[in-house]
Amino acid sequence: MTAALSFTHRFQPGSATGAAPLLLLHGTGGDENDLLPLGATLSPGAALLAPRGQVLEHGMPRFFRRLAEGVFDEDDVRRRALELGEFIGEARRHYGIAAPVAVGYSNGANIAAALLLLQPQALAGAVLFRAMVPLNQPPAVKLARTPVLILSGLTDPIVPAANAAKLCNQLIDAGADVTHTTLPTGHQLSQPDIALARDWIAGLPQAMAA
């Protein structure tokens, strides 16, 4: 089911009482279909909202521009995070869902982190797979113990360990309740990633789905 909202997207209604809706944010070159199977695995029966990034890099969808590998256009990050936050509001009104928990991979995790730092009210929480710092000097925000799970790869050639640690500290400083785990893997997702994220989501308060 796709409505004419500001982002091309897919929406799957939820069937499980008490399951928080998931906002599925793909990596570079993905689209609105990529993470639907992952979302269904992480939280069976949850409502799934999956937008497509509106920036193209050599024909590949992304959620914001980058200047080089690991070097982000921070002005564009801010603008695109605002647009994504507006879309979330549209989708919540249209589909009648609560504030979602973001599940982002790579570029999708980075825009989710930017949303947390720029529009903390847009998300009820976030699972960030292979996330990097989206903003070197984020504004002062209050995340009020918003739950965040960061899953990093020990041998990830794209995300340096110090960068992932800096993001973790930024979110903690803003008041988020952060769990950061580094797994013995690279940039791609692994079965331990999925198992940890599934268990973490299952432990979220059911009130988040209200």
PDB file of C-alpha atoms in Angstrom:
ATOM      1  CA  MET A   1       0.000   0.000   0.000  1.00  0.00           C
ATOM      2  CA  THR A   2       1.487   3.335  -1.063  1.00  0.00           C
ATOM      3  CA  ALA A   3      -0.192   6.713  -0.730  1.00  0.00           C
ATOM      4  CA  ALA A   4       0.775   9.912  -2.539  1.00  0.00           C
ATOM      5  CA  LEU A   5       2.890  11.362   0.262  1.00  0.00           C
ATOM      6  CA  SER A   6       6.121  13.335  -0.057  1.00  0.00           C
ATOM      7  CA  PHE A   7       8.372  10.245  -0.312  1.00  0.00           C
ATOM      8  CA  THR A   8       7.947   7.223  -2.535  1.00  0.00           C
ATOM      9  CA  HIS A   9       7.428   4.481   0.028  1.00  0.00           C
ATOM     10  CA  ARG A  10       5.870   1.182   1.025  1.00  0.00           C
ATOM     11  CA  PHE A  11       3.585   0.727   3.990  1.00  0.00           C
ATOM     12  CA  GLN A  12       2.507  -2.554   5.540  1.00  0.00           C
ATOM     13  CA  PRO A  13      -0.143  -2.305   8.280  1.00  0.00           C
ATOM     14  CA  GLY A  14       0.595  -3.931  11.601  1.00  0.00           C
ATOM     15  CA  SER A  15      -1.195  -6.983  12.945  1.00  0.00           C
ATOM     16  CA  ALA A  16       0.481  -7.399  16.336  1.00  0.00           C
ATOM     17  CA  THR A  17      -0.992  -5.552  19.311  1.00  0.00           C
ATOM     18  CA  GLY A  18       1.649  -3.564  21.166  1.00  0.00           C
ATOM     19  CA  ALA A  19       4.320  -3.699  18.442  1.00  0.00           C
ATOM     20  CA  ALA A  20       5.921  -0.331  17.733  1.00  0.00           C
ATOM     21  CA  PRO A  21       5.869   0.651  14.036  1.00  0.00           C
ATOM     22  CA  LEU A  22       9.226   0.442  12.273  1.00  0.00           C
ATOM     23  CA  LEU A  23      10.651   3.065   9.914  1.00  0.00           C
ATOM     24  CA  LEU A  24      12.916   1.148   7.517  1.00  0.00           C
ATOM     25  CA  LEU A  25      15.762   3.197   6.025  1.00  0.00           C
ATOM     26  CA  HIS A  26      17.821   1.524   3.309  1.00  0.00           C
ATOM     27  CA  GLY A  27      21.496   1.885   2.480  1.00  0.00           C
ATOM     28  CA  THR A  28      23.038   3.416  -0.641  1.00  0.00           C
ATOM     29  CA  GLY A  29      21.547   1.895  -3.775  1.00  0.00           C
ATOM     30  CA  GLY A  30      18.568   0.413  -1.965  1.00  0.00           C
ATOM     31  CA  ASP A  31      14.913   1.351  -2.186  1.00  0.00           C
ATOM     32  CA  GLU A  32      11.659   1.125  -0.309  1.00  0.00           C
ATOM     33  CA  ASN A  33      11.476  -2.648  -0.769  1.00  0.00           C
ATOM     34  CA  ASP A  34      14.905  -3.624   0.534  1.00  0.00           C
ATOM     35  CA  LEU A  35      14.349  -3.790   4.275  1.00  0.00           C
ATOM     36  CA  LEU A  36      10.747  -5.007   4.394  1.00  0.00           C
ATOM     37  CA  PRO A  37      11.814  -8.649   4.955  1.00  0.00           C
ATOM     38  CA  LEU A  38      14.247  -7.510   7.657  1.00  0.00           C
ATOM     39  CA  GLY A  39      11.527  -5.480   9.364  1.00  0.00           C
ATOM     40  CA  ALA A  40       9.165  -8.450   9.368  1.00  0.00           C
ATOM     41  CA  THR A  41      11.909 -10.590  10.910  1.00  0.00           C
ATOM     42  CA  LEU A  42      12.867  -8.048  13.568  1.00  0.00           C
ATOM     43  CA  SER A  43       9.315  -7.403  14.736  1.00  0.00           C
ATOM     44  CA  PRO A  44       6.704  -9.817  13.347  1.00  0.00           C
ATOM     45  CA  GLY A  45       3.362  -8.105  12.932  1.00  0.00           C
ATOM     46  CA  ALA A  46       4.665  -4.551  13.354  1.00  0.00           C
ATOM     47  CA  ALA A  47       3.537  -1.828  10.964  1.00  0.00           C
ATOM     48  CA  LEU A  48       6.335  -1.167   8.464  1.00  0.00           C
ATOM     49  CA  LEU A  49       6.989   2.195   6.805  1.00  0.00           C
ATOM     50  CA  ALA A  50       9.781   2.189   4.218  1.00  0.00           C
ATOM     51  CA  PRO A  51      10.622   5.378   2.266  1.00  0.00           C
ATOM     52  CA  ARG A  52      13.024   5.674  -0.663  1.00  0.00           C
ATOM     53  CA  GLY A  53      15.894   8.130  -0.369  1.00  0.00           C
ATOM     54  CA  GLN A  54      15.419  11.152  -2.631  1.00  0.00           C
ATOM     55  CA  VAL A  55      19.080  11.786  -3.514  1.00  0.00           C
ATOM     56  CA  LEU A  56      20.711   9.974  -6.425  1.00  0.00           C
ATOM     57  CA  GLU A  57      24.414   9.180  -6.482  1.00  0.00           C
ATOM     58  CA  HIS A  58      25.345   7.718  -9.879  1.00  0.00           C
ATOM     59  CA  GLY A  59      21.747   6.532 -10.130  1.00  0.00           C
ATOM     60  CA  MET A  60      21.703   4.978  -6.649  1.00  0.00           C
ATOM     61  CA  PRO A  61      19.169   6.282  -4.107  1.00  0.00           C
ATOM     62  CA  ARG A  62      20.507   7.784  -0.873  1.00  0.00           C
ATOM     63  CA  PHE A  63      19.016   9.871   1.899  1.00  0.00           C
ATOM     64  CA  PHE A  64      21.550  12.739   1.629  1.00  0.00           C
ATOM     65  CA  ARG A  65      24.535  13.862  -0.417  1.00  0.00           C
ATOM     66  CA  ARG A  66      28.107  13.000   0.385  1.00  0.00           C
ATOM     67  CA  LEU A  67      31.257  14.688  -0.880  1.00  0.00           C
ATOM     68  CA  ALA A  68      33.396  11.549  -0.683  1.00  0.00           C
ATOM     69  CA  GLU A  69      33.360   8.183   1.110  1.00  0.00           C
ATOM     70  CA  GLY A  70      32.686   9.056   4.734  1.00  0.00           C
ATOM     71  CA  VAL A  71      32.534  12.825   4.054  1.00  0.00           C
ATOM     72  CA  PHE A  72      29.003  14.180   4.243  1.00  0.00           C
ATOM     73  CA  ASP A  73      27.431  17.364   2.924  1.00  0.00           C
ATOM     74  CA  GLU A  74      26.181  18.458   6.333  1.00  0.00           C
ATOM     75  CA  ASP A  75      23.954  21.219   4.962  1.00  0.00           C
ATOM     76  CA  ASP A  76      22.219  18.590   2.857  1.00  0.00           C
ATOM     77  CA  VAL A  77      22.026  16.247   5.856  1.00  0.00           C
ATOM     78  CA  ARG A  78      20.112  18.912   7.764  1.00  0.00           C
ATOM     79  CA  ARG A  79      17.754  19.651   4.876  1.00  0.00           C
ATOM     80  CA  ARG A  80      17.045  16.005   4.106  1.00  0.00           C
ATOM     81  CA  ALA A  81      16.494  15.134   7.752  1.00  0.00           C
ATOM     82  CA  LEU A  82      13.901  17.908   7.931  1.00  0.00           C
ATOM     83  CA  GLU A  83      12.161  16.533   4.830  1.00  0.00           C
ATOM     84  CA  LEU A  84      12.189  13.002   6.223  1.00  0.00           C
ATOM     85  CA  GLY A  85      10.795  14.240   9.523  1.00  0.00           C
ATOM     86  CA  GLU A  86       7.962  15.950   7.672  1.00  0.00           C
ATOM     87  CA  PHE A  87       7.250  12.728   5.782  1.00  0.00           C
ATOM     88  CA  ILE A  88       7.079  10.771   9.032  1.00  0.00           C
ATOM     89  CA  GLY A  89       4.478  13.238  10.296  1.00  0.00           C
ATOM     90  CA  GLU A  90       2.478  12.882   7.073  1.00  0.00           C
ATOM     91  CA  ALA A  91       2.610   9.100   7.262  1.00  0.00           C
ATOM     92  CA  ARG A  92       1.613   9.027  10.924  1.00  0.00           C
ATOM     93  CA  ARG A  93      -1.476  11.100  10.178  1.00  0.00           C
ATOM     94  CA  HIS A  94      -2.349   9.195   7.010  1.00  0.00           C
ATOM     95  CA  TYR A  95      -1.851   5.674   8.375  1.00  0.00           C
ATOM     96  CA  GLY A  96      -2.729   6.363  12.000  1.00  0.00           C
ATOM     97  CA  ILE A  97       0.495   5.041  13.499  1.00  0.00           C
ATOM     98  CA  ALA A  98       2.580   6.042  16.500  1.00  0.00           C
ATOM     99  CA  ALA A  99       6.026   7.567  16.284  1.00  0.00           C
ATOM    100  CA  PRO A 100       8.156   4.818  14.717  1.00  0.00           C
ATOM    101  CA  VAL A 101      11.345   3.136  15.770  1.00  0.00           C
ATOM    102  CA  ALA A 102      13.845   3.661  12.957  1.00  0.00           C
ATOM    103  CA  VAL A 103      15.764   0.672  11.606  1.00  0.00           C
ATOM    104  CA  GLY A 104      18.516   2.040   9.401  1.00  0.00           C
ATOM    105  CA  TYR A 105      21.403   0.419   7.587  1.00  0.00           C
ATOM    106  CA  SER A 106      24.518   2.390   6.574  1.00  0.00           C
ATOM    107  CA  ASN A 107      23.250   5.570   4.849  1.00  0.00           C
ATOM    108  CA  GLY A 108      19.811   4.870   6.312  1.00  0.00           C
ATOM    109  CA  ALA A 109      21.323   4.565   9.792  1.00  0.00           C
ATOM    110  CA  ASN A 110      23.114   7.870   9.286  1.00  0.00           C
ATOM    111  CA  ILE A 111      19.945   9.763   8.371  1.00  0.00           C
ATOM    112  CA  ALA A 112      18.203   8.145  11.349  1.00  0.00           C
ATOM    113  CA  ALA A 113      21.010   9.403  13.601  1.00  0.00           C
ATOM    114  CA  ALA A 114      20.604  12.857  12.067  1.00  0.00           C
ATOM    115  CA  LEU A 115      16.860  12.736  12.791  1.00  0.00           C
ATOM    116  CA  LEU A 116      17.576  11.909  16.426  1.00  0.00           C
ATOM    117  CA  LEU A 117      19.935  14.887  16.690  1.00  0.00           C
ATOM    118  CA  LEU A 118      17.806  17.363  14.737  1.00  0.00           C
ATOM    119  CA  GLN A 119      14.183  16.287  15.300  1.00  0.00           C
ATOM    120  CA  PRO A 120      14.126  14.128  18.422  1.00  0.00           C
ATOM    121  CA  GLN A 121      10.331  14.070  18.470  1.00  0.00           C
ATOM    122  CA  ALA A 122      10.145  12.269  15.108  1.00  0.00           C
ATOM    123  CA  LEU A 123      11.313   8.874  16.377  1.00  0.00           C
ATOM    124  CA  ALA A 124      10.483   6.704  19.370  1.00  0.00           C
ATOM    125  CA  GLY A 125      13.843   4.956  19.121  1.00  0.00           C
ATOM    126  CA  ALA A 126      16.337   3.631  16.608  1.00  0.00           C
ATOM    127  CA  VAL A 127      18.358   0.614  15.555  1.00  0.00           C
ATOM    128  CA  LEU A 128      21.446   1.876  13.744  1.00  0.00           C
ATOM    129  CA  PHE A 129      23.353  -0.725  11.727  1.00  0.00           C
ATOM    130  CA  ARG A 130      26.871   0.515  10.749  1.00  0.00           C
ATOM    131  CA  ALA A 131      26.144   4.154  11.552  1.00  0.00           C
ATOM    132  CA  MET A 132      28.565   7.075  11.338  1.00  0.00           C
ATOM    133  CA  VAL A 133      28.498  10.603  12.767  1.00  0.00           C
ATOM    134  CA  PRO A 134      26.171  12.588  10.449  1.00  0.00           C
ATOM    135  CA  LEU A 135      26.889  15.997  12.015  1.00  0.00           C
ATOM    136  CA  ASN A 136      30.193  16.956  13.567  1.00  0.00           C
ATOM    137  CA  GLN A 137      28.580  19.696  15.659  1.00  0.00           C
ATOM    138  CA  PRO A 138      24.950  18.784  16.261  1.00  0.00           C
ATOM    139  CA  PRO A 139      22.594  21.211  17.997  1.00  0.00           C
ATOM    140  CA  ALA A 140      21.769  20.790  21.660  1.00  0.00           C
ATOM    141  CA  VAL A 141      18.757  18.485  21.904  1.00  0.00           C
ATOM    142  CA  LYS A 142      17.065  16.495  24.656  1.00  0.00           C
ATOM    143  CA  LEU A 143      16.429  12.886  23.733  1.00  0.00           C
ATOM    144  CA  ALA A 144      14.861  12.084  27.122  1.00  0.00           C
ATOM    145  CA  ARG A 145      16.161   8.509  27.324  1.00  0.00           C
ATOM    146  CA  THR A 146      15.122   7.644  23.786  1.00  0.00           C
ATOM    147  CA  PRO A 147      16.300   4.045  23.275  1.00  0.00           C
ATOM    148  CA  VAL A 148      18.993   3.573  20.640  1.00  0.00           C
ATOM    149  CA  LEU A 149      20.845   0.426  19.594  1.00  0.00           C
ATOM    150  CA  ILE A 150      24.060   0.912  17.597  1.00  0.00           C
ATOM    151  CA  LEU A 151      25.551  -2.196  15.992  1.00  0.00           C
ATOM    152  CA  SER A 152      29.042  -1.727  14.545  1.00  0.00           C
ATOM    153  CA  GLY A 153      31.407  -4.071  12.700  1.00  0.00           C
ATOM    154  CA  LEU A 154      34.889  -4.688  14.096  1.00  0.00           C
ATOM    155  CA  THR A 155      36.398  -5.005  10.605  1.00  0.00           C
ATOM    156  CA  ASP A 156      34.120  -2.468   8.900  1.00  0.00           C
ATOM    157  CA  PRO A 157      36.263  -0.702   6.265  1.00  0.00           C
ATOM    158  CA  ILE A 158      33.803   2.197   5.971  1.00  0.00           C
ATOM    159  CA  VAL A 159      33.033   3.129   9.592  1.00  0.00           C
ATOM    160  CA  PRO A 160      36.097   3.687  11.811  1.00  0.00           C
ATOM    161  CA  ALA A 161      35.647   2.533  15.405  1.00  0.00           C
ATOM    162  CA  ALA A 162      36.394   6.047  16.687  1.00  0.00           C
ATOM    163  CA  ASN A 163      33.635   7.481  14.506  1.00  0.00           C
ATOM    164  CA  ALA A 164      31.030   5.026  15.802  1.00  0.00           C
ATOM    165  CA  ALA A 165      32.164   5.778  19.363  1.00  0.00           C
ATOM    166  CA  LYS A 166      31.790   9.515  18.734  1.00  0.00           C
ATOM    167  CA  LEU A 167      28.208   9.025  17.530  1.00  0.00           C
ATOM    168  CA  CYS A 168      27.475   6.955  20.610  1.00  0.00           C
ATOM    169  CA  ASN A 169      28.808   9.735  22.837  1.00  0.00           C
ATOM    170  CA  GLN A 170      26.852  12.418  20.958  1.00  0.00           C
ATOM    171  CA  LEU A 171      23.609  10.529  21.561  1.00  0.00           C
ATOM    172  CA  ILE A 172      24.421   9.807  25.205  1.00  0.00           C
ATOM    173  CA  ASP A 173      25.260  13.476  25.753  1.00  0.00           C
ATOM    174  CA  ALA A 174      21.845  14.349  24.283  1.00  0.00           C
ATOM    175  CA  GLY A 175      20.163  12.072  26.824  1.00  0.00           C
ATOM    176  CA  ALA A 176      19.519   8.933  24.770  1.00  0.00           C
ATOM    177  CA  ASP A 177      19.610   5.472  26.355  1.00  0.00           C
ATOM    178  CA  VAL A 178      22.280   3.961  24.087  1.00  0.00           C
ATOM    179  CA  THR A 179      23.409   0.365  23.732  1.00  0.00           C
ATOM    180  CA  HIS A 180      26.487   0.057  21.508  1.00  0.00           C
ATOM    181  CA  THR A 181      27.743  -3.359  20.467  1.00  0.00           C
ATOM    182  CA  THR A 182      30.631  -4.122  18.104  1.00  0.00           C
ATOM    183  CA  LEU A 183      30.430  -7.470  16.341  1.00  0.00           C
ATOM    184  CA  PRO A 184      33.274  -9.437  14.703  1.00  0.00           C
ATOM    185  CA  THR A 185      32.130  -8.634  11.170  1.00  0.00           C
ATOM    186  CA  GLY A 186      32.467  -6.012   8.432  1.00  0.00           C
ATOM    187  CA  HIS A 187      29.991  -3.560   6.913  1.00  0.00           C
ATOM    188  CA  GLN A 188      27.424  -6.140   5.856  1.00  0.00           C
ATOM    189  CA  LEU A 189      24.728  -7.365   8.199  1.00  0.00           C
ATOM    190  CA  SER A 190      25.215 -10.686   9.951  1.00  0.00           C
ATOM    191  CA  GLN A 191      22.901 -13.099  11.735  1.00  0.00           C
ATOM    192  CA  PRO A 192      24.138 -11.859  15.146  1.00  0.00           C
ATOM    193  CA  ASP A 193      23.119  -8.319  14.080  1.00  0.00           C
ATOM    194  CA  ILE A 194      19.618  -9.529  13.326  1.00  0.00           C
ATOM    195  CA  ALA A 195      19.320 -11.559  16.525  1.00  0.00           C
ATOM    196  CA  LEU A 196      20.507  -8.685  18.730  1.00  0.00           C
ATOM    197  CA  ALA A 197      18.221  -6.179  17.028  1.00  0.00           C
ATOM    198  CA  ARG A 198      15.222  -8.524  17.245  1.00  0.00           C
ATOM    199  CA  ASP A 199      15.739  -9.090  20.965  1.00  0.00           C
ATOM    200  CA  TRP A 200      16.292  -5.379  21.607  1.00  0.00           C
ATOM    201  CA  ILE A 201      13.091  -4.404  19.777  1.00  0.00           C
ATOM    202  CA  ALA A 202      11.163  -7.109  21.634  1.00  0.00           C
ATOM    203  CA  GLY A 203      12.278  -5.510  24.896  1.00  0.00           C
ATOM    204  CA  LEU A 204      10.929  -2.051  24.071  1.00  0.00           C
ATOM    205  CA  PRO A 205       7.973  -0.808  26.134  1.00  0.00           C
ATOM    206  CA  GLN A 206       4.641  -1.646  24.532  1.00  0.00           C
ATOM    207  CA  ALA A 207       3.492   1.915  25.243  1.00  0.00           C
ATOM    208  CA  MET A 208       5.607   3.004  22.266  1.00  0.00           C
ATOM    209  CA  ALA A 209       2.981   1.543  19.939  1.00  0.00           C
ATOM    210  CA  ALA A 210       0.153   3.622  21.380  1.00  0.00           C
TER     211      ALA A 210
END
